[in-house]
mmCIF file of C-alpha atoms and ligand atoms in Angstrom:
data_model
loop_
_atom_site.group_PDB
_atom_site.id
_atom_site.type_symbol
_atom_site.label_atom_id
_atom_site.label_comp_id
_atom_site.label_asym_id
_atom_site.label_seq_id
_atom_site.Cartn_x
_atom_site.Cartn_y
_atom_site.Cartn_z
ATOM 1 C CA MET D 1 185.999 119.913 160.865
ATOM 2 C CA GLY D 2 187.874 123.492 161.489
ATOM 3 C CA TRP D 3 191.528 123.486 161.412
ATOM 4 C CA ASP D 4 193.514 125.402 163.951
ATOM 5 C CA TYR D 5 197.226 125.901 162.638
ATOM 6 C CA MET D 6 199.499 128.471 161.428
ATOM 7 C CA LEU D 7 200.170 128.754 158.332
ATOM 8 C CA LEU D 8 203.828 129.724 157.098
ATOM 9 C CA THR D 9 204.512 132.904 155.422
ATOM 10 C CA PRO D 10 208.089 133.790 153.850
ATOM 11 C CA GLU D 11 208.308 136.133 156.488
ATOM 12 C CA ALA D 12 207.778 133.864 159.220
ATOM 13 C CA ILE D 13 210.116 131.469 157.899
ATOM 14 C CA PRO D 14 213.375 132.285 159.455
ATOM 15 C CA ALA D 15 211.959 132.019 162.828
ATOM 16 C CA TYR D 16 210.441 128.810 162.214
ATOM 17 C CA VAL D 17 213.533 127.413 161.156
ATOM 18 C CA ALA D 18 215.774 128.985 164.234
ATOM 19 C CA GLY D 19 213.314 127.460 166.524
ATOM 20 C CA THR D 20 213.149 123.874 164.916
ATOM 21 C CA PRO D 21 216.326 122.103 166.468
ATOM 22 C CA ARG D 22 216.371 119.440 163.449
ATOM 23 C CA LEU D 23 216.598 122.450 160.934
ATOM 24 C CA ALA D 24 218.445 125.197 162.672
ATOM 25 C CA GLY D 25 221.867 123.386 162.139
ATOM 26 C CA LEU D 26 220.855 123.108 158.194
ATOM 27 C CA VAL D 27 220.836 126.655 157.145
ATOM 28 C CA ASP D 28 221.638 129.977 158.837
ATOM 29 C CA PRO D 29 218.000 131.536 159.407
ATOM 30 C CA ALA D 30 219.543 134.905 159.785
ATOM 31 C CA THR D 31 220.585 135.317 156.041
ATOM 32 C CA LEU D 32 217.567 133.107 155.218
ATOM 33 C CA GLN D 33 216.378 134.241 151.394
ATOM 34 C CA VAL D 34 212.421 132.641 150.871
ATOM 35 C CA ARG D 35 210.391 131.941 147.963
ATOM 36 C CA GLU D 36 206.669 130.226 147.656
ATOM 37 C CA VAL D 37 206.983 128.254 144.842
ATOM 38 C CA GLY D 38 203.675 125.973 145.094
ATOM 39 C CA ASP D 39 202.107 125.986 141.838
ATOM 40 C CA GLY D 40 200.656 122.289 142.514
ATOM 41 C CA ASN D 41 197.240 121.310 143.286
ATOM 42 C CA LEU D 42 197.205 121.159 147.269
ATOM 43 C CA ASN D 43 199.752 123.131 149.196
ATOM 44 C CA LEU D 44 202.412 125.523 150.174
ATOM 45 C CA VAL D 45 206.182 125.121 149.304
ATOM 46 C CA PHE D 46 208.825 127.380 150.225
ATOM 47 C CA VAL D 47 212.440 127.077 149.045
ATOM 48 C CA CYS D 48 214.945 128.771 151.173
ATOM 49 C CA ARG D 49 218.703 129.641 151.063
ATOM 50 C CA ASP D 50 221.075 131.033 153.089
ATOM 51 C CA ALA D 51 224.029 133.371 152.307
ATOM 52 C CA ASP D 52 226.391 130.654 152.163
ATOM 53 C CA GLY D 53 224.048 128.635 149.515
ATOM 54 C CA ARG D 54 222.706 126.235 151.628
ATOM 55 C CA GLY D 55 219.318 125.279 151.000
ATOM 56 C CA ILE D 56 215.823 123.933 152.539
ATOM 57 C CA CYS D 57 212.307 123.283 151.602
ATOM 58 C CA LEU D 58 209.778 123.490 153.584
ATOM 59 C CA LYS D 59 205.866 122.344 152.416
ATOM 60 C CA GLN D 60 203.007 122.885 154.469
ATOM 61 C CA SER D 61 199.625 121.480 153.822
ATOM 62 C CA LEU D 62 196.644 123.771 153.471
ATOM 63 C CA PRO D 63 193.317 122.946 155.127
ATOM 64 C CA TYR D 64 191.658 122.675 151.328
ATOM 65 C CA VAL D 65 192.725 122.160 147.991
ATOM 66 C CA ARG D 66 194.618 124.964 146.529
ATOM 67 C CA LEU D 67 193.376 124.218 143.110
ATOM 68 C CA VAL D 68 189.720 124.737 143.592
ATOM 69 C CA GLY D 69 189.915 127.163 146.650
ATOM 70 C CA GLU D 70 188.619 126.908 150.598
ATOM 71 C CA SER D 71 185.335 125.476 149.005
ATOM 72 C CA TRP D 72 186.871 122.317 149.135
ATOM 73 C CA PRO D 73 188.156 121.457 152.469
ATOM 74 C CA LEU D 74 190.988 118.717 152.507
ATOM 75 C CA THR D 75 192.471 117.018 155.692
ATOM 76 C CA PRO D 76 196.051 118.331 156.427
ATOM 77 C CA HIS D 77 196.915 115.436 157.795
ATOM 78 C CA ARG D 78 197.897 114.241 154.049
ATOM 79 C CA ALA D 79 201.388 116.049 154.977
ATOM 80 C CA THR D 80 201.674 112.611 157.738
ATOM 81 C CA ALA D 81 200.822 110.545 154.831
ATOM 82 C CA GLU D 82 203.742 112.417 152.808
ATOM 83 C CA ALA D 83 206.328 111.768 155.863
ATOM 84 C CA ARG D 84 205.459 108.337 155.784
ATOM 85 C CA GLY D 85 206.102 108.015 152.416
ATOM 86 C CA TYR D 86 209.465 110.000 152.956
ATOM 87 C CA ASP D 87 210.095 108.178 156.054
ATOM 88 C CA ALA D 88 210.294 104.906 153.943
ATOM 89 C CA ALA D 89 212.277 105.497 151.131
ATOM 90 C CA ALA D 90 214.747 107.676 152.891
ATOM 91 C CA GLU D 91 214.953 103.721 154.179
ATOM 92 C CA TRP D 92 215.200 102.042 151.361
ATOM 93 C CA ALA D 93 215.519 103.997 148.504
ATOM 94 C CA PRO D 94 216.898 107.590 149.568
ATOM 95 C CA GLU D 95 219.048 107.848 146.381
ATOM 96 C CA PHE D 96 215.462 108.724 144.529
ATOM 97 C CA ILE D 97 213.953 111.279 146.998
ATOM 98 C CA PRO D 98 215.417 114.334 148.028
ATOM 99 C CA ALA D 99 217.313 114.707 151.324
ATOM 100 C CA TRP D 100 214.360 113.966 154.073
ATOM 101 C CA TYR D 101 214.537 116.248 156.988
ATOM 102 C CA GLY D 102 211.243 115.712 158.712
ATOM 103 C CA PHE D 103 207.995 116.571 159.755
ATOM 104 C CA ASP D 104 206.644 118.860 162.123
ATOM 105 C CA PRO D 105 202.891 117.031 163.150
ATOM 106 C CA ASP D 106 201.630 120.397 164.546
ATOM 107 C CA ARG D 107 201.672 122.421 161.616
ATOM 108 C CA PHE D 108 202.211 120.194 159.187
ATOM 109 C CA ILE D 109 205.314 121.033 158.003
ATOM 110 C CA LEU D 110 207.659 118.345 155.627
ATOM 111 C CA ALA D 111 211.007 119.761 155.390
ATOM 112 C CA MET D 112 213.248 118.567 152.741
ATOM 113 C CA GLU D 113 216.254 119.226 150.531
ATOM 114 C CA ASN D 114 215.641 122.446 148.350
ATOM 115 C CA LEU D 115 216.033 121.669 144.682
ATOM 116 C CA ASP D 116 215.328 124.503 143.046
ATOM 117 C CA HIS D 117 218.174 124.182 141.124
ATOM 118 C CA GLU D 118 216.456 120.776 139.326
ATOM 119 C CA THR D 119 213.693 121.032 137.212
ATOM 120 C CA ILE D 120 209.872 119.154 137.439
ATOM 121 C CA TRP D 121 210.115 116.293 134.588
ATOM 122 C CA ARG D 122 207.197 117.197 133.121
ATOM 123 C CA THR D 123 208.509 120.919 132.632
ATOM 124 C CA ALA D 124 211.408 119.210 130.850
ATOM 125 C CA LEU D 125 209.652 116.868 128.879
ATOM 126 C CA ASN D 126 207.079 119.721 127.794
ATOM 127 C CA GLU D 127 210.376 121.590 126.667
ATOM 128 C CA GLY D 128 211.552 119.108 124.968
ATOM 129 C CA LEU D 129 215.066 118.273 126.973
ATOM 130 C CA MET D 130 216.157 115.066 127.350
ATOM 131 C CA HIS D 131 217.124 113.164 131.047
ATOM 132 C CA PRO D 132 217.969 109.819 130.153
ATOM 133 C CA GLY D 133 218.114 107.636 133.057
ATOM 134 C CA VAL D 134 215.125 108.828 134.906
ATOM 135 C CA GLU D 135 212.933 106.371 133.943
ATOM 136 C CA ASP D 136 215.439 104.178 135.064
ATOM 137 C CA ASP D 137 215.687 105.831 138.798
ATOM 138 C CA MET D 138 211.669 105.744 138.966
ATOM 139 C CA GLY D 139 211.351 102.113 138.500
ATOM 140 C CA ARG D 140 214.033 101.356 140.816
ATOM 141 C CA TYR D 141 212.183 103.565 143.360
ATOM 142 C CA VAL D 142 208.947 101.746 142.803
ATOM 143 C CA ALA D 143 210.677 98.367 142.937
ATOM 144 C CA ARG D 144 212.528 99.270 146.613
ATOM 145 C CA LEU D 145 209.113 100.347 148.406
ATOM 146 C CA ALA D 146 207.183 97.597 146.485
ATOM 147 C CA PHE D 147 210.109 94.869 147.763
ATOM 148 C CA TYR D 148 210.700 96.631 151.198
ATOM 149 C CA THR D 149 207.291 97.324 152.733
ATOM 150 C CA SER D 150 205.593 94.165 151.096
ATOM 151 C CA VAL D 151 205.264 90.930 152.360
ATOM 152 C CA PHE D 152 208.589 89.846 150.590
ATOM 153 C CA ASN D 153 210.328 91.774 153.183
ATOM 154 C CA LEU D 154 208.137 91.864 156.392
ATOM 155 C CA GLU D 155 206.986 90.073 158.819
ATOM 156 C CA GLN D 156 203.186 89.391 159.168
ATOM 157 C CA LYS D 157 202.264 91.264 162.369
ATOM 158 C CA GLU D 158 204.972 94.706 161.114
ATOM 159 C CA LEU D 159 202.894 94.312 157.626
ATOM 160 C CA LYS D 160 199.527 94.474 159.206
ATOM 161 C CA GLY D 161 200.780 97.160 161.306
ATOM 162 C CA ARG D 162 202.038 99.307 158.697
ATOM 163 C CA ILE D 163 198.658 98.701 156.521
ATOM 164 C CA ALA D 164 196.705 99.590 159.268
ATOM 165 C CA ALA D 165 198.735 102.991 160.038
ATOM 166 C CA SER D 166 198.820 103.947 156.394
ATOM 167 C CA VAL D 167 195.177 104.433 155.503
ATOM 168 C CA ASN D 168 194.705 107.546 153.655
ATOM 169 C CA PRO D 169 191.100 107.797 153.147
ATOM 170 C CA GLU D 170 190.628 111.423 152.080
ATOM 171 C CA LEU D 171 193.194 111.579 149.839
ATOM 172 C CA CYS D 172 192.325 108.273 147.924
ATOM 173 C CA GLU D 173 188.542 108.977 147.484
ATOM 174 C CA ILE D 174 190.326 112.031 145.467
ATOM 175 C CA THR D 175 191.759 109.154 143.138
ATOM 176 C CA GLU D 176 188.722 107.027 143.270
ATOM 177 C CA ASN D 177 186.915 110.031 142.129
ATOM 178 C CA LEU D 178 188.951 112.008 139.898
ATOM 179 C CA VAL D 179 190.623 108.632 138.106
ATOM 180 C CA PHE D 180 188.098 106.235 138.359
ATOM 181 C CA THR D 181 184.523 107.582 138.107
ATOM 182 C CA GLU D 182 183.939 111.160 137.221
ATOM 183 C CA PRO D 183 185.499 110.626 133.618
ATOM 184 C CA TYR D 184 182.670 108.334 133.014
ATOM 185 C CA LEU D 185 180.018 110.736 134.689
ATOM 186 C CA ASP D 186 178.512 113.924 133.931
ATOM 187 C CA HIS D 187 180.571 116.075 136.600
ATOM 188 C CA ASP D 188 181.192 119.685 137.208
ATOM 189 C CA HIS D 189 184.726 118.387 137.064
ATOM 190 C CA ASN D 190 184.986 117.648 133.781
ATOM 191 C CA SER D 191 185.761 119.321 130.717
ATOM 192 C CA TRP D 192 187.219 118.826 126.719
ATOM 193 C CA ARG D 193 187.373 120.988 124.065
ATOM 194 C CA PRO D 194 184.751 120.239 121.088
ATOM 195 C CA GLY D 195 186.812 118.258 118.949
ATOM 196 C CA VAL D 196 187.932 115.616 121.869
ATOM 197 C CA GLU D 197 184.359 115.134 121.933
ATOM 198 C CA PRO D 198 183.832 112.124 119.984
ATOM 199 C CA ALA D 199 186.706 110.201 121.933
ATOM 200 C CA VAL D 200 185.121 111.224 125.314
ATOM 201 C CA MET D 201 182.012 109.660 123.982
ATOM 202 C CA GLU D 202 183.528 106.177 122.866
ATOM 203 C CA LEU D 203 184.753 105.602 125.913
ATOM 204 C CA ARG D 204 181.717 106.418 128.185
ATOM 205 C CA HIS D 205 179.600 104.060 125.707
ATOM 206 C CA ASP D 206 181.737 101.122 125.827
ATOM 207 C CA GLU D 207 180.693 98.837 128.370
ATOM 208 C CA ARG D 208 183.966 96.891 128.426
ATOM 209 C CA HIS D 209 185.981 99.817 128.969
ATOM 210 C CA VAL D 210 184.247 100.789 131.910
ATOM 211 C CA ALA D 211 183.841 97.273 133.016
ATOM 212 C CA GLU D 212 187.679 97.547 133.098
ATOM 213 C CA VAL D 213 187.864 100.609 134.653
ATOM 214 C CA ASN D 214 185.430 99.151 137.501
ATOM 215 C CA SER D 215 187.709 96.212 138.197
ATOM 216 C CA LEU D 216 190.853 98.528 138.340
ATOM 217 C CA LYS D 217 189.147 101.017 140.554
ATOM 218 C CA VAL D 218 187.897 97.819 142.827
ATOM 219 C CA GLN D 219 191.712 96.921 142.968
ATOM 220 C CA PHE D 220 193.124 100.609 143.950
ATOM 221 C CA MET D 221 190.217 100.334 146.664
ATOM 222 C CA THR D 222 191.161 96.599 148.112
ATOM 223 C CA ALA D 223 194.596 95.523 147.391
ATOM 224 C CA ALA D 224 197.213 96.336 150.404
ATOM 225 C CA GLU D 225 200.395 95.274 148.157
ATOM 226 C CA ALA D 226 202.943 97.798 149.290
ATOM 227 C CA LEU D 227 203.096 101.195 150.611
ATOM 228 C CA ILE D 228 202.964 103.152 147.336
ATOM 229 C CA HIS D 229 203.563 106.612 146.519
ATOM 230 C CA GLY D 230 200.217 107.096 144.946
ATOM 231 C CA ASP D 231 200.647 110.087 142.531
ATOM 232 C CA LEU D 232 203.878 109.488 140.750
ATOM 233 C CA HIS D 233 203.135 111.658 137.609
ATOM 234 C CA THR D 234 205.715 113.233 135.806
ATOM 235 C CA GLY D 235 204.780 116.357 137.962
ATOM 236 C CA SER D 236 205.630 114.937 141.062
ATOM 237 C CA VAL D 237 209.520 114.096 139.954
ATOM 238 C CA MET D 238 212.289 116.568 140.082
ATOM 239 C CA VAL D 239 215.440 115.931 137.479
ATOM 240 C CA GLU D 240 218.801 117.065 136.892
ATOM 241 C CA MET D 241 221.779 115.732 133.928
ATOM 242 C CA ASP D 242 224.618 114.519 136.126
ATOM 243 C CA GLY D 243 227.271 114.400 132.484
ATOM 244 C CA ASP D 244 225.014 112.176 130.226
ATOM 245 C CA ARG D 245 222.962 110.527 132.916
ATOM 246 C CA GLY D 246 219.909 111.878 133.934
ATOM 247 C CA HIS D 247 218.785 111.355 137.678
ATOM 248 C CA GLY D 248 215.613 111.538 139.009
ATOM 249 C CA LYS D 249 213.797 112.405 142.419
ATOM 250 C CA ALA D 250 210.580 111.565 143.669
ATOM 251 C CA ILE D 251 208.479 114.021 145.517
ATOM 252 C CA ASP D 252 204.890 114.757 146.763
ATOM 253 C CA SER D 253 204.026 111.393 148.430
ATOM 254 C CA GLU D 254 200.775 112.704 150.267
ATOM 255 C CA PHE D 255 198.727 109.841 148.422
ATOM 256 C CA CYS D 256 200.680 107.761 149.835
ATOM 257 C CA PHE D 257 199.122 104.060 151.215
ATOM 258 C CA TYR D 258 199.371 100.416 150.858
ATOM 259 C CA GLY D 259 197.939 99.987 147.611
ATOM 260 C CA PRO D 260 198.314 98.196 144.222
ATOM 261 C CA VAL D 261 201.700 98.537 143.216
ATOM 262 C CA GLY D 262 200.939 98.751 139.539
ATOM 263 C CA PHE D 263 199.431 101.943 140.141
ATOM 264 C CA ASP D 264 202.639 103.684 140.751
ATOM 265 C CA LEU D 265 203.814 101.886 137.345
ATOM 266 C CA GLY D 266 200.354 103.299 135.989
ATOM 267 C CA ALA D 267 200.884 106.650 137.190
ATOM 268 C CA LEU D 268 204.340 106.707 135.185
ATOM 269 C CA PHE D 269 202.945 104.887 132.199
ATOM 270 C CA GLY D 270 200.082 107.148 131.696
ATOM 271 C CA ASN D 271 202.424 110.337 131.871
ATOM 272 C CA TYR D 272 204.848 109.292 129.587
ATOM 273 C CA LEU D 273 201.663 108.493 127.004
ATOM 274 C CA ALA D 274 200.967 112.291 127.585
ATOM 275 C CA ALA D 275 204.619 113.090 127.024
ATOM 276 C CA MET D 276 204.830 111.031 123.765
ATOM 277 C CA ALA D 277 201.712 112.544 122.389
ATOM 278 C CA ARG D 278 203.094 116.097 122.833
ATOM 279 C CA ALA D 279 206.266 114.815 121.362
ATOM 280 C CA ALA D 280 204.897 113.818 118.355
ATOM 281 C CA ALA D 281 202.448 117.052 118.378
ATOM 282 C CA ARG D 282 205.671 119.169 118.527
ATOM 283 C CA GLY D 283 207.210 117.266 115.685
ATOM 284 C CA ARG D 284 210.290 116.568 118.214
ATOM 285 C CA PRO D 285 213.414 115.271 116.977
ATOM 286 C CA ALA D 286 214.176 111.459 116.461
ATOM 287 C CA ASP D 287 216.387 111.444 119.357
ATOM 288 C CA PHE D 288 213.759 112.778 121.563
ATOM 289 C CA THR D 289 210.839 111.241 120.207
ATOM 290 C CA GLY D 290 212.585 107.793 120.518
ATOM 291 C CA TRP D 291 213.985 108.330 124.423
ATOM 292 C CA VAL D 292 210.367 108.881 125.111
ATOM 293 C CA GLY D 293 208.396 106.486 123.021
ATOM 294 C CA GLY D 294 210.672 104.026 124.952
ATOM 295 C CA LEU D 295 209.995 105.497 128.684
ATOM 296 C CA VAL D 296 207.639 102.698 129.394
ATOM 297 C CA SER D 297 210.377 99.721 128.694
ATOM 298 C CA GLY D 298 212.933 101.754 130.583
ATOM 299 C CA THR D 299 210.807 102.329 133.775
ATOM 300 C CA TRP D 300 209.701 98.710 133.393
ATOM 301 C CA ALA D 301 213.257 96.889 132.783
ATOM 302 C CA ALA D 302 214.673 98.876 135.917
ATOM 303 C CA PHE D 303 211.634 97.887 137.984
ATOM 304 C CA GLU D 304 211.840 94.231 136.909
ATOM 305 C CA ASP D 305 215.636 94.565 136.956
ATOM 306 C CA GLU D 306 215.388 95.514 140.617
ATOM 307 C CA MET D 307 212.900 93.712 141.797
ATOM 308 C CA ARG D 308 215.236 90.375 140.248
ATOM 309 C CA ARG D 309 218.241 91.651 142.643
ATOM 310 C CA LEU D 310 216.146 92.062 145.367
ATOM 311 C CA TRP D 311 213.778 88.594 145.247
ATOM 312 C CA PRO D 312 216.647 86.640 146.696
ATOM 313 C CA GLU D 313 216.459 88.465 149.622
ATOM 314 C CA ARG D 314 212.697 87.773 150.607
ATOM 315 C CA SER D 315 212.244 86.674 153.886
ATOM 316 C CA HIS D 316 209.358 84.274 153.337
ATOM 317 C CA ARG D 317 210.440 81.154 151.520
ATOM 318 C CA PHE D 318 207.343 79.906 150.508
ATOM 319 C CA LEU D 319 207.156 82.595 148.113
ATOM 320 C CA ASN D 320 208.882 80.413 144.731
ATOM 321 C CA ASP D 321 210.263 81.405 141.918
ATOM 322 C CA LEU D 322 207.145 80.143 139.394
ATOM 323 C CA TYR D 323 205.293 82.488 141.853
ATOM 324 C CA PHE D 324 207.193 85.665 141.655
ATOM 325 C CA GLU D 325 207.156 85.277 137.667
ATOM 326 C CA ASP D 326 203.191 85.637 137.559
ATOM 327 C CA TRP D 327 203.840 88.505 140.103
ATOM 328 C CA LEU D 328 205.876 90.641 137.641
ATOM 329 C CA LEU D 329 203.673 89.851 134.788
ATOM 330 C CA LYS D 330 200.575 90.975 137.005
ATOM 331 C CA MET D 331 202.508 94.155 137.354
ATOM 332 C CA LEU D 332 203.004 94.980 133.922
ATOM 333 C CA ARG D 333 199.641 94.398 132.798
ATOM 334 C CA ASP D 334 198.145 96.436 136.384
ATOM 335 C CA GLY D 335 200.682 99.380 135.217
ATOM 336 C CA ALA D 336 199.157 98.907 131.911
ATOM 337 C CA GLY D 337 195.461 99.160 133.002
ATOM 338 C CA PHE D 338 196.047 101.954 135.898
ATOM 339 C CA GLY D 339 198.138 103.729 133.134
ATOM 340 C CA GLY D 340 195.299 103.941 130.986
ATOM 341 C CA CYS D 341 193.452 105.185 133.797
ATOM 342 C CA LYS D 342 195.831 108.130 134.700
ATOM 343 C CA ALA D 343 196.252 109.104 131.085
ATOM 344 C CA ILE D 344 192.422 109.370 130.413
ATOM 345 C CA ARG D 345 191.479 111.087 133.817
ATOM 346 C CA ARG D 346 194.100 114.246 132.926
ATOM 347 C CA ILE D 347 192.130 114.680 129.251
ATOM 348 C CA ILE D 348 188.468 114.719 130.828
ATOM 349 C CA GLY D 349 188.508 115.460 134.576
ATOM 350 C CA LEU D 350 190.208 117.740 137.095
ATOM 351 C CA ALA D 351 193.526 118.604 137.036
ATOM 352 C CA LYS D 352 194.837 118.275 133.179
ATOM 353 C CA VAL D 353 198.281 118.188 132.192
ATOM 354 C CA SER D 354 200.207 121.268 130.637
ATOM 355 C CA ASP D 355 201.672 118.145 127.996
ATOM 356 C CA ILE D 356 198.235 117.701 126.420
ATOM 357 C CA GLU D 357 196.555 121.446 127.547
ATOM 358 C CA THR D 358 199.174 124.157 126.116
ATOM 359 C CA LEU D 359 198.775 122.623 122.701
ATOM 360 C CA ASP D 360 196.464 124.428 120.428
ATOM 361 C CA GLY D 361 193.702 123.790 117.792
ATOM 362 C CA ASP D 362 194.013 120.076 115.538
ATOM 363 C CA ALA D 363 197.421 119.232 117.606
ATOM 364 C CA HIS D 364 195.247 119.255 120.973
ATOM 365 C CA VAL D 365 192.200 117.228 119.787
ATOM 366 C CA ALA D 366 194.697 114.903 117.996
ATOM 367 C CA ALA D 367 197.106 114.130 121.091
ATOM 368 C CA ALA D 368 194.028 114.428 123.639
ATOM 369 C CA THR D 369 192.214 111.982 121.392
ATOM 370 C CA ALA D 370 195.308 109.979 120.985
ATOM 371 C CA VAL D 371 195.997 109.629 124.512
ATOM 372 C CA LEU D 372 192.230 108.561 125.611
ATOM 373 C CA ARG D 373 192.368 105.892 122.489
ATOM 374 C CA THR D 374 195.635 104.253 123.732
ATOM 375 C CA GLY D 375 194.406 104.485 127.409
ATOM 376 C CA SER D 376 191.468 102.844 126.430
ATOM 377 C CA ARG D 377 193.358 100.187 124.780
ATOM 378 C CA TRP D 378 195.848 99.699 127.477
ATOM 379 C CA ILE D 379 193.015 99.215 129.789
ATOM 380 C CA LYS D 380 191.392 96.634 127.507
ATOM 381 C CA GLU D 381 194.106 94.692 126.442
ATOM 382 C CA ARG D 382 196.024 94.681 129.252
ATOM 383 C CA HIS D 383 195.368 90.936 130.042
ATOM 384 C CA GLY D 384 197.407 89.808 126.743
ATOM 385 C CA PHE D 385 200.254 91.763 127.225
ATOM 386 C CA THR D 386 203.701 89.563 127.955
ATOM 387 C CA SER D 387 205.744 92.691 127.296
ATOM 388 C CA SER D 388 206.102 96.370 127.679
ATOM 389 C CA SER D 389 206.974 96.881 124.289
ATOM 390 C CA ASP D 390 203.194 95.757 123.797
ATOM 391 C CA LEU D 391 202.152 98.898 125.593
ATOM 392 C CA GLU D 392 204.710 101.404 123.183
ATOM 393 C CA GLU D 393 203.698 99.359 120.055
ATOM 394 C CA ILE D 394 200.012 100.691 120.972
ATOM 395 C CA ALA D 395 200.804 104.131 121.665
ATOM 396 C CA ARG D 396 202.873 104.386 118.569
ATOM 397 C CA ASP D 397 200.245 102.680 116.205
ATOM 398 C CA VAL D 398 197.746 105.215 117.902
ATOM 399 C CA ILE D 399 199.625 108.380 117.737
ATOM 400 C CA GLY D 400 200.713 107.676 114.264
ATOM 401 C CA VAL D 401 204.574 108.640 114.462
ATOM 402 C CA GLU D 402 207.711 107.026 115.107
ATOM 403 C CA VAL D 403 208.095 106.947 119.052
ATOM 404 C CA GLY D 404 210.342 104.312 120.820
HETATM 405 C C1 LIG F 501 192.317 117.820 143.835
HETATM 406 S S1 LIG F 501 193.788 117.360 143.508
HETATM 407 C C2 LIG F 501 193.811 116.761 141.748
HETATM 408 C C3 LIG F 501 195.231 116.123 141.506
HETATM 409 O O1 LIG F 501 196.142 116.444 142.068
HETATM 410 C C4 LIG F 501 197.006 115.312 142.593
HETATM 411 O O2 LIG F 501 198.360 115.628 141.781
HETATM 412 C C5 LIG F 501 196.232 114.471 142.022
HETATM 413 O O3 LIG F 501 196.812 114.010 141.102
HETATM 414 C C6 LIG F 501 195.028 114.356 142.154
HETATM 415 O O4 LIG F 501 194.164 113.709 141.286
HETATM 416 MG MG1 LIG F 502 201.221 116.000 143.775
#
């Protein structure tokens, strides 16, 4: 389908803001300075600041995948899904997202707080910068959505209505293909450097590995547990320090839908794994590698703590405490499985990560291989995991340095 809506330009934004009542009071359109900063895979992103220093960020969906170009059309309604994610988080987890200024459904434009003074977490991790506490924030963010948008909090008809309204088939199809399918097939989207080939082939010829990935894919496609972010990698988190404590805000929820809670945990875990492998390759100091090596446990502990805090508020008393303990263990194991898949796709498939891509020569091969092997062990061994340290111990063994 062709799409007919006006794309924003830096020059057009002051008039757009002035003509949009919910935005006009936030900044002074007459003195607005605008920069296009979209360096992601999909969208246009504009950061704007007025002469008094007041800011706003506008994000507009393109009708195609920016990473590839107009040859890959993609529904701009992904902005509708992103708005749904922000609406939910603004209600239940507002401290973990940018201030949310609403959605223009005719032009697929999202408006939010300008975070141009903050850093993308992946960039900070790549540079060896610590933001301790962000891993805690993200665990609590996942927990809040998991609790408040699920059967734990919502009445049956409300829940069914939300599940139906949140289907996001085009974006889910990208994930189904890029995360769970293409890495295991010959596909134009795939590439790797020659030294990584043995580890790629190990995965592809490992029937147990592929069967477990199949199982995780079907779970991703069918388990409507809660409204999830859907793409919660370290490039979807903005970070800043406040004294000794780092703070994180989740952005870019366009893959949002009712799916498995463990998929959001796994996105974090899998990207922490890439950061660990990079930290080892770069020979980062012990305080940094120790912190990065403990991110999985940090996020898990915060998730668990937040869920335990919320559990007594559940609206359905038939959900008993023993069920909850089983559910928590399942989330840990799901996080490990999805985390393995998310890490592996970033090595083999489309949309690789700078953590590993910017390493050269043997360092790249060692880090990429370690991510593949750790990811595969997380996937295959997850059914026996009882603690987040199980994931970290495997990463430490495979990467071969002291992390965590
Ligand atoms: C075609 S979009 C490629 C990737 O970018 C997003 O961040 C998602 O992870 C998606 O898989
Ligand atoms: Mg994204």
